[in-house]
C-alpha positions as YAML, in Angstrom:
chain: A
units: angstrom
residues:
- id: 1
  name: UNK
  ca: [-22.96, 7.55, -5.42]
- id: 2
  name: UNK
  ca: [-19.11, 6.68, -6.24]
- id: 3
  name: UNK
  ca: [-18.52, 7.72, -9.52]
- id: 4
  name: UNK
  ca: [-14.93, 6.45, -10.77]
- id: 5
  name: UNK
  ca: [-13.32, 8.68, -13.33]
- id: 6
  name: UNK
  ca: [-10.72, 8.02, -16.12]
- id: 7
  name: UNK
  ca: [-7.60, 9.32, -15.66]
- id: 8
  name: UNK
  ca: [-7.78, 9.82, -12.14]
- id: 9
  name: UNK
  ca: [-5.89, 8.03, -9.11]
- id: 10
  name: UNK
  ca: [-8.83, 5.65, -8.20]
- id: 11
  name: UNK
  ca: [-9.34, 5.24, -11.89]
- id: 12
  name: UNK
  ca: [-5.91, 3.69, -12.24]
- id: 13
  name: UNK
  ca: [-6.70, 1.85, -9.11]
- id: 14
  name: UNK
  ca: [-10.11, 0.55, -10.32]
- id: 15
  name: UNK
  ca: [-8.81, -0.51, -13.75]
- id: 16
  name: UNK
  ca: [-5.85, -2.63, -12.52]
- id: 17
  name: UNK
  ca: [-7.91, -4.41, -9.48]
- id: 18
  name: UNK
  ca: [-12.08, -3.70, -10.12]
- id: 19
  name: UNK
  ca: [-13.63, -3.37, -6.79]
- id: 20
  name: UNK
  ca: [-17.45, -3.92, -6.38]
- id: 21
  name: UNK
  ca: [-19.48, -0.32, -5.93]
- id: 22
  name: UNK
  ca: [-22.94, 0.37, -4.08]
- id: 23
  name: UNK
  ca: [-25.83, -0.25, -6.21]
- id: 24
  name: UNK
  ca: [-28.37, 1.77, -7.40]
- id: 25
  name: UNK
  ca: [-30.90, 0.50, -5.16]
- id: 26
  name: UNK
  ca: [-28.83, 0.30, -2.22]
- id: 27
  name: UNK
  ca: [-27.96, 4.01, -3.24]
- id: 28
  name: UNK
  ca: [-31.42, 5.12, -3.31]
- id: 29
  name: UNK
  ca: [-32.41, 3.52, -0.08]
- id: 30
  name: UNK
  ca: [-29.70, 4.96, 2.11]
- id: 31
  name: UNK
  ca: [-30.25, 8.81, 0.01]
- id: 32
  name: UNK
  ca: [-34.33, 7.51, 1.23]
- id: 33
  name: UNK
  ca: [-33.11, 7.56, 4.92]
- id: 34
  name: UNK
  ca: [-31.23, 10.71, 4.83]
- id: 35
  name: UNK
  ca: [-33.42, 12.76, 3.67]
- id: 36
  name: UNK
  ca: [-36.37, 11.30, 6.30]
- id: 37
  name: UNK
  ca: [-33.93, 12.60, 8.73]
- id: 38
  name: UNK
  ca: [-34.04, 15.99, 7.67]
- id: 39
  name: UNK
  ca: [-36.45, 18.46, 8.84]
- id: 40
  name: UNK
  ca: [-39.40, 19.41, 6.34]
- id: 41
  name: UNK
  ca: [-38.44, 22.99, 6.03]
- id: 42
  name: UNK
  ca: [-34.73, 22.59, 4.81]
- id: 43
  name: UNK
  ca: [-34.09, 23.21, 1.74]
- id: 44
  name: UNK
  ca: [-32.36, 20.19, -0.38]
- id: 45
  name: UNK
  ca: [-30.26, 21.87, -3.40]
- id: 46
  name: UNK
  ca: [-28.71, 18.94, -5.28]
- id: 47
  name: UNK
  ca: [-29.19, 14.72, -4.79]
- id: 48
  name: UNK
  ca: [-27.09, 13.32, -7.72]
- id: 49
  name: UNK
  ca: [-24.31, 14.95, -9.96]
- id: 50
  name: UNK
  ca: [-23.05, 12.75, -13.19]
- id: 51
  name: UNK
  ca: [-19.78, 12.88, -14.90]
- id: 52
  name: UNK
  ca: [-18.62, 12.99, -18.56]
- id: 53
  name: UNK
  ca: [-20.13, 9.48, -19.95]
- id: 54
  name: UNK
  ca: [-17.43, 9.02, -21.85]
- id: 55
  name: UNK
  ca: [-14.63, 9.35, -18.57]
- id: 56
  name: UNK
  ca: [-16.63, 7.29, -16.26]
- id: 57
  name: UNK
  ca: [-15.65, 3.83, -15.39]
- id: 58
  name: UNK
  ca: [-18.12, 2.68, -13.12]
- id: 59
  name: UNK
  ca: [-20.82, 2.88, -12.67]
- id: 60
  name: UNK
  ca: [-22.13, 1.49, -15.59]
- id: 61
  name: UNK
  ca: [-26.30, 2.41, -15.30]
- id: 62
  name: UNK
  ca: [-25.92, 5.95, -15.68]
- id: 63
  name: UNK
  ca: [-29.01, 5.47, -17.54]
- id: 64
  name: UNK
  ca: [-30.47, 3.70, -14.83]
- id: 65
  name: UNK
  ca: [-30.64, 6.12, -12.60]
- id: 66
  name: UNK
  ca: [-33.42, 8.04, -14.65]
- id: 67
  name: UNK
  ca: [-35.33, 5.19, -14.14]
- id: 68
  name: UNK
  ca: [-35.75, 6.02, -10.33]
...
């Protein structure tokens, strides 16, 4: 998922003119299809990273996602 961070390019961008991001659900379903695509045996190492709460600008539900 599109995490936008303070202080970066697409920060600046986002702030000025907010643009609409994939939701969590939507998110989840295409991360669903992905992985049905892989084969059984492989080995998956990492499905989400977060940043600092405190420099993210969207999304919002970083909370939400430990809801899934």
């Amino acid at each position: 998922m599109l995490h936008i961070i303070k202080d970066t390019k697409l920060g600046y961008q986002y702030s000025k003119n907010p643009f609409e991001i994939m939701s969590m659900e939507t998110y989840v379903d295409l991360v669903v299809q992905q992985l049905e695509r892989l084969p059984e045996t492989m080995v998956i190492a990492r499905l989400t990273g977060d940043g600092i709460g405190s420099d993210l600008l969207a999304p919002n539900g970083r909370d939400e996602k430990l809801s899934y």
